Amino acid sequence: MKISDSLKGIIVETICLLYILLFVYAALSKLLDFENFQVQIGQSPLISAHASWIGYAVPIVELIAVVMLTVSRLRKAALRLSLALMTTFTAYIFIVLHYSSFVPCSCGGILEKMSWNVHLIFNIVFILLAIVAMLLHEKLDQQISNRDYSRSLKWIAGIIASGTAIVIFLFIWSEQMMHYENPFIRRYPRHAVMFNSKLDLKFNSYYFAGITNGRIYLGNSTAPLQLLSADTNLKNKKVERIIFTEKNVLFQRPLIRVMDQCLYLIDGSVPAVFNGSLKDLNVPKKFNGLPYFDQAEPLDSSRIVLRSNKGKDLANIIGVFDNEKSKSNYNPKLLQKQIDGVFDTDGRLLYDETSQKIVYVYFYRNQFITAGKNAELISRIHTIDTTSHAKLKVSYLKNSTERKMSAPPYIVNAGAAVHNNLVFIYSKIKGRFQDEKTWDQAFIIDVYDVNKQSYLMSFPIYKIKNEKLKSIMVTKNQLYAIIGSSLVLYDLKTILKKEIKSAE
């Protein structure tokens, strides 16, 4: 059945009107809530790195297409532009649904009213409408025969192929930038962790001592020989007392560590390290010949990694003490001085039993270090924020023999945990396109892959009243956080479990 030219004209006009309504609504909805739109683009698993210019480009191009669609002599170009836009949007949604690491929230406009799958179908319908309008307009414009549609079809195929290729290119480029050259844009996959339960500790003096054999252990800084434990679901709580019979040891800041079936009592200000069996809670074995230190983590029953002040000008230095040899092996090149070698190199010393790596996370700069069990450097990895140089003011007192901070420090990384080649860092720095509500209501944890030396994702841990996040600990399936006087358990969801498994 032949369609009259008047009906063809009506169909083309109707399709153009539908596109005008679609683009006007989509562009205005983005511009009226532009900050939120840019935040949503920044959370995209495909184009995060390009959020700064895509946020402006999309609504502007949509409005350009609207103007062109209203001008008769620009109708052909306008329909081609409309098809190109819808193709890129459709390719974007298809890749998000089938190939991206996670499916983000909506990105403004009509998409907020639809699911991703419904919007994909919606876009495909509009692509088909654009193709129909292009073919009918071409026939009206040149009075071509049905056999002469090949040129128009080539144009359509070229536009669809080009639009899809652009999205794929942006996706690959963005992934490279986000993981290895991140412009300080965080990605928040939905439900990376999920709240499970909370244990009221009554006091805010608890800290993580370790986890082994299905139980998590906490020490108490005001009751040094007390050991609190619970199963991994925070049930079956038990409080025990460590047996310590050694006399004439003047502990000042003793800490408990639990690893495998060993129990450690550590105080670098004495200095002293005692260890024994977790089973009988006795720590009779003493490490001899220890240097003074301010942080230490056990590596095995006879060795610890420690941070001391044996470096030049009493700068921080990391080394491994071997009790069997009564000797410390320091690596003066691990920590890099920027200001004074003490405050500027301050950080959190960690050890992961699974990967057998030492990890040191700087507090005041965007970097953490990984090292082997002999303190040999493996890698220096930058976090995604931009603070590469510590922002500190140090004053020297008593003829330069004492030093102190003369202004509050600019904290970058406030805490960290490591598990199986993944480093979890509690960041204090707000990223680009950061959602204000999430930033105000939650602690932000950034996740890095040590093997790939890349940023993976971020997730929020929501605050409990106005309590501070003291520390975190991560296992294969759970994340634990001490927030004020509460021990909070979060279950790791599929996206994080996959990353932990792939990092093995």
XYZ file of C-alpha atoms in Angstrom:
504
model
C 0.000 0.000 0.000
C 1.376 3.362 -1.029
C 1.434 6.161 1.480
C 0.472 9.584 0.206
C 2.939 12.428 0.447
C 0.665 14.274 2.847
C 0.550 11.286 5.209
C 4.321 10.893 4.922
C 4.690 14.535 5.869
C 2.394 14.089 8.873
C 4.385 11.050 10.046
C 7.695 12.927 9.732
C 6.289 15.969 11.540
C 4.878 13.791 14.321
C 8.181 11.978 14.836
C 10.053 15.266 14.853
C 7.599 16.648 17.421
C 8.117 13.584 19.615
C 11.870 14.083 19.427
C 11.486 17.777 20.250
C 9.409 16.949 23.326
C 11.861 14.219 24.367
C 14.997 16.341 23.996
C 13.477 19.460 25.580
C 12.326 17.473 28.595
C 15.613 15.563 28.892
C 17.825 18.649 28.486
C 15.844 20.856 30.874
C 15.639 18.150 33.534
C 19.438 17.861 33.402
C 20.075 21.612 33.437
C 17.584 22.321 36.243
C 19.371 19.796 38.462
C 22.775 20.060 36.834
C 24.882 19.359 39.926
C 23.022 16.122 40.596
C 23.286 15.158 36.914
C 27.066 15.595 36.982
C 27.274 13.552 40.186
C 25.319 10.747 38.497
C 27.542 10.885 35.404
C 30.549 10.773 37.741
C 29.216 7.522 39.229
C 28.815 5.913 35.803
C 30.849 2.733 35.278
C 31.413 3.766 31.642
C 32.130 7.471 31.411
C 33.128 8.584 34.924
C 36.396 10.144 33.788
C 34.608 12.312 31.208
C 31.857 13.593 33.511
C 33.150 17.184 33.500
C 32.577 17.741 29.762
C 29.860 15.165 29.051
C 27.688 16.832 31.686
C 27.687 20.011 29.568
C 27.814 18.399 26.128
C 24.732 16.169 26.388
C 22.073 18.815 27.217
C 23.664 21.323 24.823
C 23.614 18.870 21.915
C 20.038 17.880 22.795
C 18.951 21.538 22.610
C 20.850 22.005 19.336
C 18.936 19.038 17.928
C 15.661 20.660 19.069
C 16.451 23.902 17.246
C 17.471 22.033 14.095
C 14.283 19.932 14.147
C 12.169 23.095 14.079
C 13.875 24.391 10.920
C 12.637 22.702 7.721
C 15.844 23.082 5.732
C 17.847 21.520 8.608
C 15.425 18.620 9.072
C 17.609 16.016 7.347
C 20.690 16.867 9.445
C 18.534 17.122 12.560
C 17.167 13.607 12.093
C 20.682 12.266 11.582
C 21.820 14.024 14.767
C 18.791 12.667 16.641
C 19.566 9.141 15.473
C 23.200 9.555 16.528
C 22.174 10.755 20.000
C 19.693 7.945 20.536
C 22.230 5.402 19.290
C 24.869 6.569 21.781
C 22.330 6.580 24.624
C 21.162 3.077 23.669
C 24.692 1.710 23.311
C 25.526 3.217 26.706
C 22.560 1.488 28.381
C 23.267 -1.829 26.652
C 26.912 -1.825 27.796
C 25.914 -0.806 31.342
C 23.450 -3.693 31.536
C 25.666 -6.367 30.018
C 29.351 -5.443 30.337
C 29.920 -2.907 33.118
C 31.170 -3.879 36.570
C 27.979 -2.563 38.164
C 24.681 -0.897 37.242
C 24.560 2.668 38.599
C 21.589 4.772 39.530
C 19.804 6.811 36.856
C 21.347 9.757 35.033
C 18.545 12.281 34.913
C 15.628 13.003 32.656
C 13.136 10.329 31.703
C 15.547 7.608 32.810
C 14.720 8.477 36.423
C 11.138 7.328 35.797
C 12.070 4.042 34.139
C 14.129 0.964 34.831
C 17.230 0.463 32.714
C 15.610 -2.333 30.674
C 12.468 -0.314 30.008
C 14.562 2.651 28.969
C 16.536 0.445 26.584
C 13.305 -0.573 24.848
C 12.154 3.068 24.872
C 15.378 4.128 23.131
C 15.144 1.365 20.526
C 11.612 2.512 19.664
C 12.890 6.054 19.141
C 15.754 4.773 16.997
C 13.233 3.008 14.767
C 11.120 6.187 14.628
C 14.180 8.213 13.577
C 14.973 5.697 10.813
C 11.387 5.838 9.537
C 11.436 9.647 9.596
C 14.774 9.768 7.762
C 13.568 7.449 5.001
C 10.235 9.228 4.546
C 11.853 12.644 4.612
C 14.409 11.525 2.020
C 11.627 10.315 -0.277
C 9.634 13.523 0.159
C 12.707 15.647 -0.404
C 14.045 13.945 -3.555
C 11.111 11.823 -4.774
C 13.362 8.775 -4.894
C 12.144 5.277 -5.723
C 12.173 2.348 -3.340
C 15.242 0.981 -5.139
C 17.192 4.137 -4.304
C 17.061 3.769 -0.518
C 20.529 2.172 -0.406
C 22.282 5.514 0.096
C 19.988 6.428 2.995
C 20.433 3.006 4.551
C 24.214 3.393 4.352
C 23.893 6.699 6.201
C 21.750 5.046 8.867
C 24.159 2.128 9.266
C 27.115 4.514 9.466
C 25.461 6.664 12.126
C 24.543 3.653 14.260
C 28.028 2.142 13.915
C 29.722 5.470 14.701
C 27.524 6.169 17.727
C 28.200 2.729 19.140
C 31.939 3.022 18.460
C 32.090 6.376 20.270
C 30.526 4.889 23.407
C 32.872 1.875 23.325
C 35.886 4.171 22.892
C 34.804 6.419 25.775
C 34.210 3.342 27.935
C 37.697 1.914 27.319
C 39.342 5.326 27.755
C 37.380 6.053 30.933
C 38.222 2.664 32.462
C 41.924 3.253 31.883
C 41.757 6.692 33.472
C 39.577 5.654 36.428
C 41.762 2.733 37.442
C 45.233 4.104 36.730
C 45.000 7.901 36.196
C 41.975 8.673 38.332
C 40.940 12.367 38.270
C 39.647 12.017 41.870
C 36.225 10.695 40.914
C 34.821 7.965 43.126
C 32.641 5.109 41.923
C 29.910 3.826 44.184
C 28.498 0.457 43.095
C 25.115 -0.116 44.673
C 25.176 -2.360 47.738
C 28.904 -3.117 47.865
C 28.418 -3.741 51.583
C 25.254 -4.304 53.569
C 24.653 -3.682 57.269
C 24.275 -6.936 59.196
C 24.372 -6.300 62.923
C 25.840 -4.178 65.707
C 27.386 -5.023 69.076
C 27.372 -2.414 71.843
C 30.851 -2.453 73.394
C 29.816 0.002 76.164
C 33.188 1.772 75.967
C 35.094 3.521 73.155
C 38.485 2.146 74.212
C 38.327 -1.055 72.153
C 40.487 -1.795 69.114
C 40.878 -4.731 66.710
C 43.330 -7.387 67.895
C 42.749 -9.905 65.103
C 40.532 -12.667 63.811
C 41.099 -16.416 63.706
C 39.142 -19.678 63.741
C 35.776 -18.014 63.292
C 36.142 -15.489 66.114
C 36.992 -11.804 66.125
C 39.147 -10.448 68.958
C 39.290 -6.956 70.453
C 41.709 -5.436 72.925
C 40.918 -2.637 75.359
C 43.383 0.223 75.822
C 42.131 0.921 79.371
C 42.209 -2.752 80.376
C 45.384 -4.016 78.647
C 45.046 -7.691 79.621
C 41.369 -7.973 78.745
C 40.463 -9.812 75.545
C 36.922 -9.566 74.189
C 35.840 -11.968 71.472
C 32.725 -12.882 69.510
C 31.926 -15.132 66.594
C 31.986 -13.650 63.093
C 28.274 -12.739 63.371
C 28.928 -10.856 66.642
C 27.208 -13.551 68.708
C 28.508 -15.578 71.670
C 30.457 -12.700 73.171
C 33.160 -13.680 75.636
C 35.497 -11.634 77.844
C 38.724 -13.283 79.006
C 41.884 -12.202 80.772
C 45.385 -12.768 79.457
C 47.796 -14.539 81.798
C 50.946 -12.492 82.190
C 53.344 -13.439 84.994
C 56.469 -11.533 83.962
C 57.487 -9.004 86.611
C 59.348 -5.708 86.325
C 57.884 -4.869 82.920
C 56.607 -1.294 83.062
C 54.098 -1.284 80.242
C 52.936 2.117 79.026
C 50.797 1.468 75.940
C 50.476 -2.308 75.582
C 48.498 -3.704 72.653
C 47.176 -7.178 71.946
C 47.515 -8.920 68.600
C 46.009 -12.239 67.542
C 47.244 -14.153 64.503
C 46.525 -17.769 63.695
C 46.711 -19.497 67.108
C 49.261 -17.070 68.539
C 48.659 -14.309 71.048
C 50.957 -11.280 71.309
C 51.383 -8.570 73.924
C 53.253 -5.617 72.389
C 54.550 -2.316 73.748
C 57.217 -0.434 71.797
C 57.801 2.133 74.539
C 59.305 -0.482 76.900
C 60.198 -2.071 74.405
C 58.613 -5.500 74.804
C 56.929 -8.257 72.830
C 55.595 -11.380 74.492
C 53.784 -14.166 72.709
C 52.172 -17.482 73.441
C 49.177 -19.633 72.720
C 45.729 -18.177 72.196
C 44.301 -21.412 73.527
C 45.549 -20.942 77.105
C 45.802 -17.095 76.934
C 49.355 -17.259 78.265
C 52.200 -15.165 76.790
C 55.419 -16.538 78.345
C 57.784 -16.146 75.388
C 59.757 -12.905 75.330
C 61.410 -11.283 72.292
C 64.956 -10.278 73.250
C 67.051 -7.392 71.930
C 64.150 -5.330 70.671
C 64.667 -1.705 69.606
C 62.160 0.963 70.617
C 59.228 1.252 68.224
C 55.820 2.892 67.992
C 53.986 0.443 65.704
C 54.381 -3.289 65.155
C 52.548 -6.193 63.578
C 53.461 -9.881 63.950
C 54.608 -11.708 60.826
C 54.924 -15.127 62.455
C 55.799 -16.594 65.850
C 59.338 -15.209 65.791
C 59.259 -12.086 63.599
C 57.511 -8.719 63.681
C 57.470 -5.763 61.326
C 57.935 -2.513 63.199
C 58.233 1.224 62.751
C 61.035 2.851 64.698
C 62.884 6.186 64.807
C 66.326 4.916 63.923
C 66.577 6.890 60.705
C 68.467 10.095 60.010
C 67.318 12.907 62.349
C 65.226 10.273 64.172
C 62.995 9.906 61.129
C 60.507 7.063 60.904
C 61.887 3.838 59.467
C 60.378 0.410 58.858
C 62.132 -2.845 59.538
C 61.676 -6.497 60.464
C 62.867 -7.855 63.811
C 63.855 -11.524 63.950
C 63.696 -12.886 67.497
C 65.753 -15.960 66.668
C 68.630 -13.728 65.535
C 67.805 -10.851 67.954
C 68.375 -8.558 65.014
C 66.459 -5.878 63.125
C 66.692 -5.489 59.371
C 65.669 -1.937 58.385
C 64.875 -0.571 54.964
C 65.600 3.181 55.059
C 64.255 3.643 51.526
C 60.675 2.560 52.229
C 59.473 5.802 53.832
C 60.230 8.932 51.826
C 60.823 12.195 53.669
C 59.048 15.356 52.485
C 59.324 17.726 55.460
C 60.815 16.317 58.651
C 60.740 12.559 58.167
C 58.566 12.086 61.264
C 55.182 13.762 60.952
C 55.196 13.756 57.165
C 55.854 9.999 57.057
C 53.295 9.144 59.732
C 50.854 6.445 58.736
C 49.270 3.092 59.496
C 51.360 -0.076 59.444
C 49.478 -3.228 58.373
C 50.247 -6.833 57.543
C 48.088 -9.217 55.537
C 48.596 -12.832 56.487
C 46.841 -14.070 53.334
C 49.048 -12.295 50.776
C 52.013 -12.044 53.180
C 52.512 -8.391 52.341
C 53.383 -5.445 54.552
C 51.279 -2.373 53.781
C 51.978 1.153 55.011
C 49.344 3.845 54.373
C 50.438 7.471 54.766
C 48.093 9.703 56.752
C 48.972 12.997 55.058
C 49.658 12.174 51.418
C 48.003 10.191 48.613
C 50.159 7.107 48.754
C 50.566 3.705 50.324
C 53.469 1.254 50.164
C 53.561 -2.519 49.832
C 56.554 -4.579 50.882
C 57.552 -8.199 51.277
C 58.129 -10.053 54.546
C 61.722 -8.806 54.665
C 60.650 -5.173 54.225
C 61.736 -5.155 50.579
C 59.780 -2.628 48.523
C 57.184 -4.080 46.138
C 55.251 -1.011 45.033
C 54.267 2.573 45.754
C 50.624 3.128 44.895
C 48.863 6.483 44.766
C 45.387 6.945 46.128
C 42.936 8.853 43.941
C 43.054 12.197 45.748
C 45.503 14.869 44.671
C 47.438 15.545 47.900
C 50.861 14.299 46.842
C 52.752 16.463 49.359
C 51.926 16.457 53.086
C 50.286 19.712 54.216
C 51.922 20.176 57.614
C 53.498 22.916 59.679
C 56.229 21.655 61.974
C 57.841 23.733 64.740
C 61.115 22.873 66.471
C 61.539 23.469 70.223
C 64.392 23.310 72.735
C 67.184 24.123 70.316
C 65.631 21.958 67.586
C 65.692 18.836 69.771
C 61.909 18.563 69.922
C 59.323 19.037 67.213
C 55.568 19.428 67.159
C 52.843 20.328 64.717
C 52.104 24.048 64.847
C 48.790 23.719 62.972
C 46.163 20.994 62.583
C 47.289 18.506 59.925
C 45.473 17.959 56.638
C 44.489 14.308 56.943
C 44.151 12.384 53.695
C 43.878 8.749 54.789
C 42.456 8.362 58.296
C 42.546 4.572 58.528
C 43.010 1.395 56.544
C 42.653 -2.368 56.404
C 44.097 -4.975 54.069
C 42.864 -8.365 52.969
C 44.092 -10.590 50.176
C 45.785 -7.908 48.036
C 42.937 -5.428 48.469
C 43.552 -2.299 50.529
C 40.558 -0.524 52.084
C 41.269 3.110 52.974
C 39.079 5.433 55.018
C 39.482 8.712 53.145
C 38.911 12.165 54.626
C 39.067 14.038 51.320
C 35.965 14.852 49.299
C 36.164 13.794 45.653
C 34.903 15.468 42.485
C 31.179 15.101 41.759
C 30.765 13.792 45.303
C 27.177 13.498 46.455
C 26.817 15.940 49.372
C 24.288 13.841 51.246
C 26.452 10.724 51.162
C 29.543 12.703 52.172
C 27.764 14.242 55.187
C 26.105 11.046 56.379
C 28.812 8.430 55.832
C 32.468 7.492 56.120
C 33.913 6.834 52.660
C 36.010 3.721 52.076
C 38.123 3.524 48.906
C 39.256 0.119 47.645
C 42.543 -0.547 45.790
C 43.972 -3.638 44.133
C 47.614 -4.111 45.128
C 48.413 -6.511 42.282
C 46.965 -4.269 39.577
C 48.072 -1.107 41.414
C 44.704 0.400 40.631
C 41.642 1.969 42.206
C 38.565 -0.267 42.157
C 35.596 1.400 43.845
C 34.296 3.215 46.901
C 31.455 2.585 49.305
C 29.908 4.406 52.265
C 29.679 3.252 55.875
C 26.868 5.277 57.377
C 27.514 7.143 60.588
C 26.062 6.261 63.975
C 24.982 9.551 65.540
C 28.142 11.702 65.654
C 30.541 8.922 66.597
C 33.926 8.603 64.901
C 35.096 5.699 62.798
C 38.068 4.382 64.762
C 39.169 1.450 62.626
C 38.090 -1.209 60.149
C 38.958 -4.846 59.542
C 38.117 -6.925 56.474
C 37.740 -10.671 55.985
C 36.727 -12.794 53.019
C 33.016 -12.150 53.532
C 32.709 -9.341 56.061
C 33.823 -5.872 57.013
C 33.952 -4.870 60.672
C 34.046 -1.280 61.891
C 34.497 0.189 65.349
C 32.366 3.333 65.394
C 32.478 5.050 68.764
C 31.535 2.350 71.277
C 29.907 0.053 68.710
C 31.293 -2.855 66.740
C 29.410 -2.945 63.447
C 29.298 -5.857 61.013
C 28.741 -5.412 57.269
C 28.385 -8.224 54.760
C 30.447 -7.903 51.592
C 28.215 -8.249 48.562
C 28.948 -9.940 45.252
C 30.882 -7.108 43.594
C 33.443 -6.948 46.416
C 33.632 -10.712 46.873
C 34.522 -11.047 43.191
C 37.336 -8.535 43.565
C 38.697 -10.341 46.627
C 38.587 -13.655 44.798
C 40.250 -12.248 41.677
C 43.020 -10.748 43.835
C 43.976 -14.136 45.317
